[in-house]
Structures are given as C-alpha cells and as structure tokens.
C-alpha cells in the first residue's frame, strides 16, 4: 500500500468511517479509493485535494509525506489520558499491522524467488525437450 493510501486509511479509521463513506464524502465513485487500497495502486491528485478540502483538520504535509502530526495544531497537553491511551493503542495496532505486512512481504519475496527458479528450470527442460525433438 502506498504511503499516502495508508494515511488515507488512517484518516478513515480516525473518522470512524469506512473507505466507501470517505469516497462518498469527497465525491468519488464507489471503489476509487477501496480498489486503490486493495490493489496498492496510485490515485489521482484530484482525490488527495478533495480529502484535504473535506478533512481540513488533517495536516497536508503529513498526508503527503508522513512527516509531522496527523492533525493540524496538535497540542498533546490538551489530550485527556483516555485520548492519549486511544492514540497509543491505535499507533500500536498500526505498528503490529506493519510488522505483519513486512513479514508477509518477506514471505512473498521468498515464494517469488522459488517460482522464478522453478520457471527457469522448466524453461530449460522445455528447451532441452524441443532440442531432442528436432534432432
């Protein structure tokens, strides 16, 4: 998932809405964001602009780069302990999800390498068989 898509998902989670509701809020067709999230593909800048316009409390720099706070003008001293706990729990959940995705990514890389090796071996066998048939 691209980083911007990941942060868009964070916005939907923070707003307690699903991606379909977020699509409706920004005027996107159903599936514009959900397909991009599912397929890990890019979205056009128009939708990022619409998110910025419709969710002004979110830091644009954070949305685009991941730098800074998620929310504009965050004063962590003004958070209640309950809010701080909720934020920490959300951060821990995201970190756990990230660990799982990294593990899955590593496993998929290994599987991909095995399949590439198998493909190379099959091509060699096919080539050898083709050579024997023409001889």
Tab-separated table of N, CA and C in Angstrom:
chain	number	residue	atom	x	y	z
A	1	UNK	N	0.853	-1.161	0.000
A	1	UNK	CA	0.000	0.000	0.000
A	1	UNK	C	0.903	1.229	0.000
A	2	UNK	N	0.623	2.174	-0.962
A	2	UNK	CA	1.469	3.358	-0.959
A	2	UNK	C	1.266	4.103	0.356
A	3	UNK	N	2.248	4.893	0.711
A	3	UNK	CA	2.187	5.596	1.988
A	3	UNK	C	0.996	6.541	2.073
A	4	UNK	N	0.685	7.226	0.982
A	4	UNK	CA	-0.459	8.143	1.010
A	4	UNK	C	-1.748	7.354	1.216
A	5	UNK	N	-1.880	6.233	0.534
A	5	UNK	CA	-3.077	5.401	0.722
A	5	UNK	C	-3.181	4.912	2.155
A	6	UNK	N	-2.048	4.547	2.723
A	6	UNK	CA	-2.027	4.102	4.119
A	6	UNK	C	-2.529	5.225	5.022
A	7	UNK	N	-2.089	6.458	4.747
A	7	UNK	CA	-2.518	7.585	5.573
A	7	UNK	C	-3.994	7.928	5.325
A	8	UNK	N	-4.480	7.733	4.105
A	8	UNK	CA	-5.909	7.925	3.842
A	8	UNK	C	-6.708	6.915	4.654
A	9	UNK	N	-6.225	5.695	4.731
A	9	UNK	CA	-6.882	4.669	5.555
A	9	UNK	C	-6.864	5.090	7.021
A	10	UNK	N	-5.755	5.690	7.463
A	10	UNK	CA	-5.679	6.180	8.839
A	10	UNK	C	-6.727	7.269	9.087
A	11	UNK	N	-6.924	8.143	8.106
A	11	UNK	CA	-7.940	9.192	8.244
A	11	UNK	C	-9.317	8.552	8.385
A	12	UNK	N	-9.618	7.579	7.541
A	12	UNK	CA	-10.940	6.940	7.635
A	12	UNK	C	-11.108	6.253	8.986
A	13	UNK	N	-10.052	5.612	9.467
A	13	UNK	CA	-10.117	4.975	10.784
A	13	UNK	C	-10.323	6.018	11.879
A	14	UNK	N	-9.587	7.125	11.780
A	14	UNK	CA	-9.680	8.178	12.785
A	14	UNK	C	-11.059	8.838	12.781
A	15	UNK	N	-11.666	8.910	11.616
A	15	UNK	CA	-13.001	9.497	11.482
A	15	UNK	C	-14.100	8.476	11.792
A	16	UNK	N	-13.696	7.239	12.048
A	16	UNK	CA	-14.651	6.145	12.300
A	16	UNK	C	-15.629	5.953	11.144
A	17	UNK	N	-15.105	6.052	9.921
A	17	UNK	CA	-15.907	5.788	8.723
A	17	UNK	C	-15.160	4.781	7.858
A	18	UNK	N	-15.911	4.032	7.075
A	18	UNK	CA	-15.241	3.112	6.161
A	18	UNK	C	-14.815	3.868	4.904
A	19	UNK	N	-14.023	3.205	4.082
A	19	UNK	CA	-13.489	3.850	2.883
A	19	UNK	C	-14.616	4.263	1.934
A	20	UNK	N	-15.662	3.460	1.837
A	20	UNK	CA	-16.796	3.806	0.970
A	20	UNK	C	-17.432	5.125	1.403
A	21	UNK	N	-17.578	5.326	2.702
A	21	UNK	CA	-18.133	6.592	3.207
A	21	UNK	C	-17.201	7.751	2.899
A	22	UNK	N	-15.902	7.514	3.009
A	22	UNK	CA	-14.926	8.553	2.695
A	22	UNK	C	-15.008	8.905	1.210
A	23	UNK	N	-15.165	7.888	0.354
A	23	UNK	CA	-15.321	8.132	-1.085
A	23	UNK	C	-16.542	9.020	-1.344
A	24	UNK	N	-17.645	8.709	-0.683
A	24	UNK	CA	-18.871	9.499	-0.842
A	24	UNK	C	-18.643	10.938	-0.400
A	25	UNK	N	-17.979	11.109	0.732
A	25	UNK	CA	-17.730	12.444	1.293
A	25	UNK	C	-16.925	13.317	0.334
A	26	UNK	N	-15.959	12.708	-0.396
A	26	UNK	CA	-15.120	13.505	-1.304
A	26	UNK	C	-15.671	13.538	-2.729
A	27	UNK	N	-16.815	12.867	-2.942
A	27	UNK	CA	-17.436	12.893	-4.266
A	27	UNK	C	-16.834	11.920	-5.258
A	28	UNK	N	-16.119	10.928	-4.767
A	28	UNK	CA	-15.511	9.929	-5.649
A	28	UNK	C	-16.495	8.797	-5.904
A	29	UNK	N	-16.363	8.169	-7.037
A	29	UNK	CA	-17.181	6.996	-7.332
A	29	UNK	C	-16.831	5.885	-6.360
A	30	UNK	N	-17.820	5.042	-6.100
A	30	UNK	CA	-17.588	3.920	-5.198
A	30	UNK	C	-16.475	3.042	-5.776
A	31	UNK	N	-15.487	2.779	-4.951
A	31	UNK	CA	-14.395	1.912	-5.364
A	31	UNK	C	-13.114	2.631	-5.742
A	32	UNK	N	-13.176	3.940	-5.942
A	32	UNK	CA	-11.971	4.681	-6.350
A	32	UNK	C	-10.840	4.474	-5.342
A	33	UNK	N	-11.143	4.677	-4.074
A	33	UNK	CA	-10.116	4.515	-3.040
A	33	UNK	C	-9.969	3.061	-2.619
A	34	UNK	N	-11.090	2.357	-2.489
A	34	UNK	CA	-11.016	0.976	-2.000
A	34	UNK	C	-10.256	0.085	-2.973
A	35	UNK	N	-10.450	0.282	-4.279
A	35	UNK	CA	-9.684	-0.504	-5.260
A	35	UNK	C	-8.205	-0.157	-5.196
A	36	UNK	N	-7.907	1.131	-5.037
A	36	UNK	CA	-6.504	1.547	-4.941
A	36	UNK	C	-5.853	0.929	-3.709
A	37	UNK	N	-6.583	0.911	-2.597
A	37	UNK	CA	-6.061	0.292	-1.378
A	37	UNK	C	-5.870	-1.205	-1.575
A	38	UNK	N	-6.861	-1.846	-2.170
A	38	UNK	CA	-6.804	-3.296	-2.370
A	38	UNK	C	-5.663	-3.683	-3.309
A	39	UNK	N	-5.511	-2.923	-4.398
A	39	UNK	CA	-4.525	-3.259	-5.427
A	39	UNK	C	-3.192	-2.542	-5.254
A	40	UNK	N	-3.112	-1.701	-4.215
A	40	UNK	CA	-1.900	-0.919	-3.960
A	40	UNK	C	-1.498	-0.108	-5.194
A	41	UNK	N	-2.478	0.587	-5.758
A	41	UNK	CA	-2.215	1.431	-6.917
A	41	UNK	C	-2.385	2.895	-6.532
A	42	UNK	N	-1.854	3.757	-7.352
A	42	UNK	CA	-1.922	5.188	-7.076
A	42	UNK	C	-3.317	5.736	-7.368
A	43	UNK	N	-3.592	6.890	-6.776
A	43	UNK	CA	-4.824	7.613	-7.078
A	43	UNK	C	-4.439	8.962	-7.670
A	44	UNK	N	-5.362	9.561	-8.389
A	44	UNK	CA	-5.065	10.863	-8.988
A	44	UNK	C	-5.077	11.944	-7.912
A	45	UNK	N	-4.332	12.996	-8.164
A	45	UNK	CA	-4.179	14.070	-7.179
A	45	UNK	C	-5.505	14.749	-6.851
A	46	UNK	N	-6.461	14.678	-7.758
A	46	UNK	CA	-7.785	15.269	-7.525
A	46	UNK	C	-8.378	14.750	-6.220
A	47	UNK	N	-8.232	13.458	-5.946
A	47	UNK	CA	-8.833	12.871	-4.748
A	47	UNK	C	-8.068	13.264	-3.495
A	48	UNK	N	-6.775	13.439	-3.626
A	48	UNK	CA	-5.991	13.912	-2.479
A	48	UNK	C	-6.425	15.334	-2.138
A	49	UNK	N	-6.602	16.153	-3.172
A	49	UNK	CA	-7.078	17.524	-2.968
A	49	UNK	C	-8.443	17.525	-2.293
A	50	UNK	N	-9.339	16.656	-2.740
A	50	UNK	CA	-10.680	16.573	-2.146
A	50	UNK	C	-10.613	16.143	-0.680
A	51	UNK	N	-9.691	15.252	-0.358
A	51	UNK	CA	-9.525	14.825	1.040
A	51	UNK	C	-9.060	16.006	1.881
A	52	UNK	N	-8.084	16.751	1.369
A	52	UNK	CA	-7.577	17.928	2.089
A	52	UNK	C	-8.701	18.943	2.301
A	53	UNK	N	-9.522	19.167	1.275
A	53	UNK	CA	-10.621	20.133	1.380
A	53	UNK	C	-11.713	19.673	2.347
A	54	UNK	N	-12.024	18.395	2.334
A	54	UNK	CA	-13.129	17.876	3.144
A	54	UNK	C	-12.737	17.495	4.564
A	55	UNK	N	-11.453	17.353	4.800
A	55	UNK	CA	-10.973	16.994	6.136
A	55	UNK	C	-9.871	17.973	6.539
A	56	UNK	N	-10.248	19.244	6.758
A	56	UNK	CA	-9.252	20.291	6.991
A	56	UNK	C	-8.469	20.150	8.289
A	57	UNK	N	-8.928	19.327	9.206
A	57	UNK	CA	-8.191	19.204	10.467
A	57	UNK	C	-6.927	18.361	10.311
A	58	UNK	N	-6.780	17.689	9.145
A	58	UNK	CA	-5.602	16.848	8.928
A	58	UNK	C	-4.490	17.640	8.259
A	59	UNK	N	-3.302	17.411	8.722
A	59	UNK	CA	-2.107	18.088	8.258
A	59	UNK	C	-1.771	17.618	6.839
A	60	UNK	N	-1.775	18.541	5.888
A	60	UNK	CA	-1.496	18.207	4.494
A	60	UNK	C	-0.095	17.639	4.329
A	61	UNK	N	0.872	18.215	5.034
A	61	UNK	CA	2.244	17.708	4.946
A	61	UNK	C	2.296	16.254	5.414
A	62	UNK	N	1.589	15.952	6.489
A	62	UNK	CA	1.554	14.574	6.983
A	62	UNK	C	0.918	13.653	5.944
A	63	UNK	N	-0.190	14.089	5.340
A	63	UNK	CA	-0.871	13.263	4.348
A	63	UNK	C	0.052	12.941	3.179
A	64	UNK	N	0.779	13.937	2.705
A	64	UNK	CA	1.622	13.746	1.525
A	64	UNK	C	2.944	13.049	1.823
A	65	UNK	N	3.543	13.360	2.981
A	65	UNK	CA	4.902	12.863	3.249
A	65	UNK	C	5.011	11.940	4.450
A	66	UNK	N	4.024	11.993	5.321
A	66	UNK	CA	4.112	11.219	6.558
A	66	UNK	C	4.866	11.949	7.650
A	67	UNK	N	5.329	13.150	7.365
A	67	UNK	CA	6.087	13.930	8.342
A	67	UNK	C	5.148	14.826	9.141
A	68	UNK	N	5.486	15.001	10.404
A	68	UNK	CA	4.688	15.860	11.269
A	68	UNK	C	3.533	15.106	11.891
A	69	UNK	N	2.657	15.863	12.523
A	69	UNK	CA	1.496	15.277	13.184
A	69	UNK	C	0.380	15.025	12.176
A	70	UNK	N	-0.444	14.041	12.474
A	70	UNK	CA	-1.601	13.742	11.636
A	70	UNK	C	-2.565	14.922	11.630
A	71	UNK	N	-2.791	15.481	12.797
A	71	UNK	CA	-3.745	16.579	12.934
A	71	UNK	C	-3.017	17.913	12.970
A	72	UNK	N	-3.654	18.941	12.422
A	72	UNK	CA	-3.087	20.284	12.487
A	72	UNK	C	-3.130	20.781	13.923
A	73	UNK	N	-2.177	21.596	14.283
A	73	UNK	CA	-2.147	22.253	15.594
A	73	UNK	C	-2.393	21.283	16.745
A	74	UNK	N	-1.628	20.219	16.753
A	74	UNK	CA	-1.787	19.229	17.817
A	74	UNK	C	-1.101	19.732	19.075
A	75	UNK	N	-1.859	19.836	20.130
A	75	UNK	CA	-1.324	20.179	21.443
A	75	UNK	C	-1.563	18.959	22.319
A	76	UNK	N	-0.538	18.117	22.433
A	76	UNK	CA	-0.714	16.855	23.153
A	76	UNK	C	-1.043	17.073	24.621
A	77	UNK	N	-0.719	18.240	25.168
A	77	UNK	CA	-1.050	18.510	26.566
A	77	UNK	C	-2.562	18.631	26.769
A	78	UNK	N	-3.284	18.962	25.689
A	78	UNK	CA	-4.729	19.134	25.823
A	78	UNK	C	-5.492	17.808	25.729
A	79	UNK	N	-4.791	16.728	25.391
A	79	UNK	CA	-5.449	15.423	25.319
A	79	UNK	C	-5.721	14.887	26.711
A	80	UNK	N	-6.869	14.265	26.856
A	80	UNK	CA	-7.145	13.570	28.117
A	80	UNK	C	-6.330	12.282	28.127
A	81	UNK	N	-6.176	11.703	29.300
A	81	UNK	CA	-5.450	10.439	29.381
A	81	UNK	C	-6.117	9.374	28.517
A	82	UNK	N	-7.437	9.384	28.492
A	82	UNK	CA	-8.173	8.410	27.679
A	82	UNK	C	-7.848	8.585	26.194
A	83	UNK	N	-7.771	9.838	25.735
A	83	UNK	CA	-7.426	10.104	24.337
A	83	UNK	C	-5.996	9.679	24.038
A	84	UNK	N	-5.092	9.948	24.977
A	84	UNK	CA	-3.702	9.536	24.789
A	84	UNK	C	-3.595	8.022	24.697
A	85	UNK	N	-4.324	7.324	25.555
A	85	UNK	CA	-4.322	5.859	25.519
A	85	UNK	C	-4.868	5.371	24.182
A	86	UNK	N	-5.956	5.996	23.722
A	86	UNK	CA	-6.558	5.606	22.443
A	86	UNK	C	-5.564	5.813	21.300
A	87	UNK	N	-4.860	6.940	21.308
A	87	UNK	CA	-3.863	7.209	20.273
A	87	UNK	C	-2.719	6.205	20.326
A	88	UNK	N	-2.258	5.901	21.524
A	88	UNK	CA	-1.183	4.920	21.663
A	88	UNK	C	-1.635	3.536	21.216
A	89	UNK	N	-2.856	3.170	21.561
A	89	UNK	CA	-3.383	1.877	21.123
A	89	UNK	C	-3.487	1.826	19.601
A	90	UNK	N	-3.933	2.917	19.000
A	90	UNK	CA	-4.032	2.971	17.539
A	90	UNK	C	-2.649	2.870	16.914
A	91	UNK	N	-1.679	3.564	17.504
A	91	UNK	CA	-0.314	3.506	16.994
A	91	UNK	C	0.247	2.095	17.129
A	92	UNK	N	-0.009	1.453	18.256
A	92	UNK	CA	0.472	0.087	18.455
A	92	UNK	C	-0.180	-0.868	17.453
A	93	UNK	N	-1.466	-0.683	17.192
A	93	UNK	CA	-2.160	-1.529	16.217
A	93	UNK	C	-1.565	-1.343	14.827
A	94	UNK	N	-1.266	-0.092	14.471
A	94	UNK	CA	-0.653	0.176	13.170
A	94	UNK	C	0.746	-0.422	13.078
A	95	UNK	N	1.485	-0.343	14.164
A	95	UNK	CA	2.825	-0.934	14.173
A	95	UNK	C	2.738	-2.455	14.028
A	96	UNK	N	1.778	-3.068	14.700
A	96	UNK	CA	1.582	-4.515	14.589
A	96	UNK	C	1.196	-4.887	13.158
A	97	UNK	N	0.285	-4.108	12.570
A	97	UNK	CA	-0.113	-4.358	11.183
A	97	UNK	C	1.089	-4.220	10.256
A	98	UNK	N	1.921	-3.217	10.509
A	98	UNK	CA	3.117	-3.010	9.706
A	98	UNK	C	4.058	-4.204	9.824
A	99	UNK	N	4.246	-4.711	11.054
A	99	UNK	CA	5.100	-5.891	11.245
A	99	UNK	C	4.562	-7.089	10.470
A	100	UNK	N	3.253	-7.294	10.538
A	100	UNK	CA	2.650	-8.414	9.817
A	100	UNK	C	2.817	-8.259	8.306
A	101	UNK	N	2.643	-7.041	7.822
A	101	UNK	CA	2.806	-6.794	6.392
A	101	UNK	C	4.253	-6.984	5.955
A	102	UNK	N	5.198	-6.566	6.793
A	102	UNK	CA	6.609	-6.781	6.473
A	102	UNK	C	6.932	-8.269	6.426
A	103	UNK	N	6.381	-9.025	7.370
A	103	UNK	CA	6.596	-10.473	7.388
A	103	UNK	C	5.999	-11.102	6.133
A	104	UNK	N	4.765	-10.712	5.810
A	104	UNK	CA	4.107	-11.248	4.616
A	104	UNK	C	4.899	-10.888	3.363
A	105	UNK	N	5.407	-9.666	3.311
A	105	UNK	CA	6.201	-9.222	2.175
A	105	UNK	C	7.452	-10.085	2.028
A	106	UNK	N	8.122	-10.370	3.137
A	106	UNK	CA	9.316	-11.216	3.096
A	106	UNK	C	8.972	-12.615	2.604
A	107	UNK	N	7.869	-13.160	3.105
A	107	UNK	CA	7.444	-14.494	2.677
A	107	UNK	C	7.111	-14.513	1.189
A	108	UNK	N	6.468	-13.457	0.712
A	108	UNK	CA	6.128	-13.381	-0.706
A	108	UNK	C	7.376	-13.237	-1.577
A	109	UNK	N	8.372	-12.519	-1.084
A	109	UNK	CA	9.628	-12.400	-1.826
A	109	UNK	C	10.296	-13.765	-1.960
A	110	UNK	N	10.290	-14.541	-0.881
A	110	UNK	CA	10.876	-15.886	-0.912
A	110	UNK	C	10.106	-16.766	-1.888
A	111	UNK	N	8.784	-16.721	-1.817
A	111	UNK	CA	7.947	-17.512	-2.726
A	111	UNK	C	8.187	-17.099	-4.171
A	112	UNK	N	8.309	-15.804	-4.410
A	112	UNK	CA	8.577	-15.295	-5.751
A	112	UNK	C	9.913	-15.821	-6.270
A	113	UNK	N	10.929	-15.813	-5.428
A	113	UNK	CA	12.243	-16.322	-5.823
A	113	UNK	C	12.161	-17.806	-6.168
A	114	UNK	N	11.430	-18.574	-5.363
A	114	UNK	CA	11.252	-20.007	-5.644
A	114	UNK	C	10.559	-20.210	-6.988
A	115	UNK	N	9.531	-19.426	-7.243
A	115	UNK	CA	8.800	-19.549	-8.504
A	115	UNK	C	9.664	-19.142	-9.695
A	116	UNK	N	10.491	-18.131	-9.520
A	116	UNK	CA	11.402	-17.730	-10.592
A	116	UNK	C	12.389	-18.851	-10.898
A	117	UNK	N	12.901	-19.488	-9.846
A	117	UNK	CA	13.836	-20.600	-10.022
A	117	UNK	C	13.144	-21.758	-10.727
A	118	UNK	N	11.942	-22.082	-10.283
A	118	UNK	CA	11.178	-23.163	-10.906
A	118	UNK	C	10.889	-22.845	-12.368
A	119	UNK	N	10.546	-21.605	-12.658
A	119	UNK	CA	10.275	-21.180	-14.025
A	119	UNK	C	11.516	-21.344	-14.900
A	120	UNK	N	12.661	-20.954	-14.383
A	120	UNK	CA	13.915	-21.098	-15.124
A	120	UNK	C	14.193	-22.566	-15.419
A	121	UNK	N	13.987	-23.423	-14.415
A	121	UNK	CA	14.212	-24.859	-14.595
A	121	UNK	C	13.254	-25.441	-15.633
A	122	UNK	N	11.992	-25.031	-15.590
A	122	UNK	CA	11.014	-25.523	-16.558
A	122	UNK	C	11.339	-25.056	-17.976
A	123	UNK	N	11.807	-23.835	-18.107
A	123	UNK	CA	12.214	-23.336	-19.422
A	123	UNK	C	13.371	-24.162	-19.969
A	124	UNK	N	14.307	-24.527	-19.097
A	124	UNK	CA	15.457	-25.333	-19.517
A	124	UNK	C	14.993	-26.710	-19.966
A	125	UNK	N	14.101	-27.340	-19.199
A	125	UNK	CA	13.571	-28.659	-19.571
A	125	UNK	C	12.831	-28.561	-20.899
A	126	UNK	N	12.025	-27.535	-21.055
A	126	UNK	CA	11.278	-27.335	-22.300
A	126	UNK	C	12.241	-27.160	-23.473
A	127	UNK	N	13.262	-26.373	-23.266
A	127	UNK	CA	14.257	-26.137	-24.311
A	127	UNK	C	14.988	-27.430	-24.661
A	128	UNK	N	15.360	-28.207	-23.641
A	128	UNK	CA	16.045	-29.485	-23.873
A	128	UNK	C	15.144	-30.442	-24.651
A	129	UNK	N	13.868	-30.507	-24.279
A	129	UNK	CA	12.920	-31.384	-24.977
A	129	UNK	C	12.719	-30.943	-26.420
A	130	UNK	N	12.653	-29.652	-26.649
A	130	UNK	CA	12.489	-29.130	-28.006
A	130	UNK	C	13.713	-29.469	-28.851
A	131	UNK	N	14.898	-29.403	-28.244
A	131	UNK	CA	16.134	-29.728	-28.961
A	131	UNK	C	16.163	-31.203	-29.333
A	132	UNK	N	15.708	-32.067	-28.429
A	132	UNK	CA	15.698	-33.515	-28.688
A	132	UNK	C	14.715	-33.859	-29.804
A	133	UNK	N	13.594	-33.147	-29.869
A	133	UNK	CA	12.587	-33.439	-30.884
A	133	UNK	C	13.043	-33.018	-32.273
A	134	UNK	N	13.865	-31.974	-32.363
A	134	UNK	CA	14.338	-31.510	-33.669
A	134	UNK	C	15.563	-32.287	-34.127
A	135	UNK	N	16.197	-33.022	-33.214
A	135	UNK	CA	17.417	-33.763	-33.578
A	135	UNK	C	17.113	-35.095	-34.202
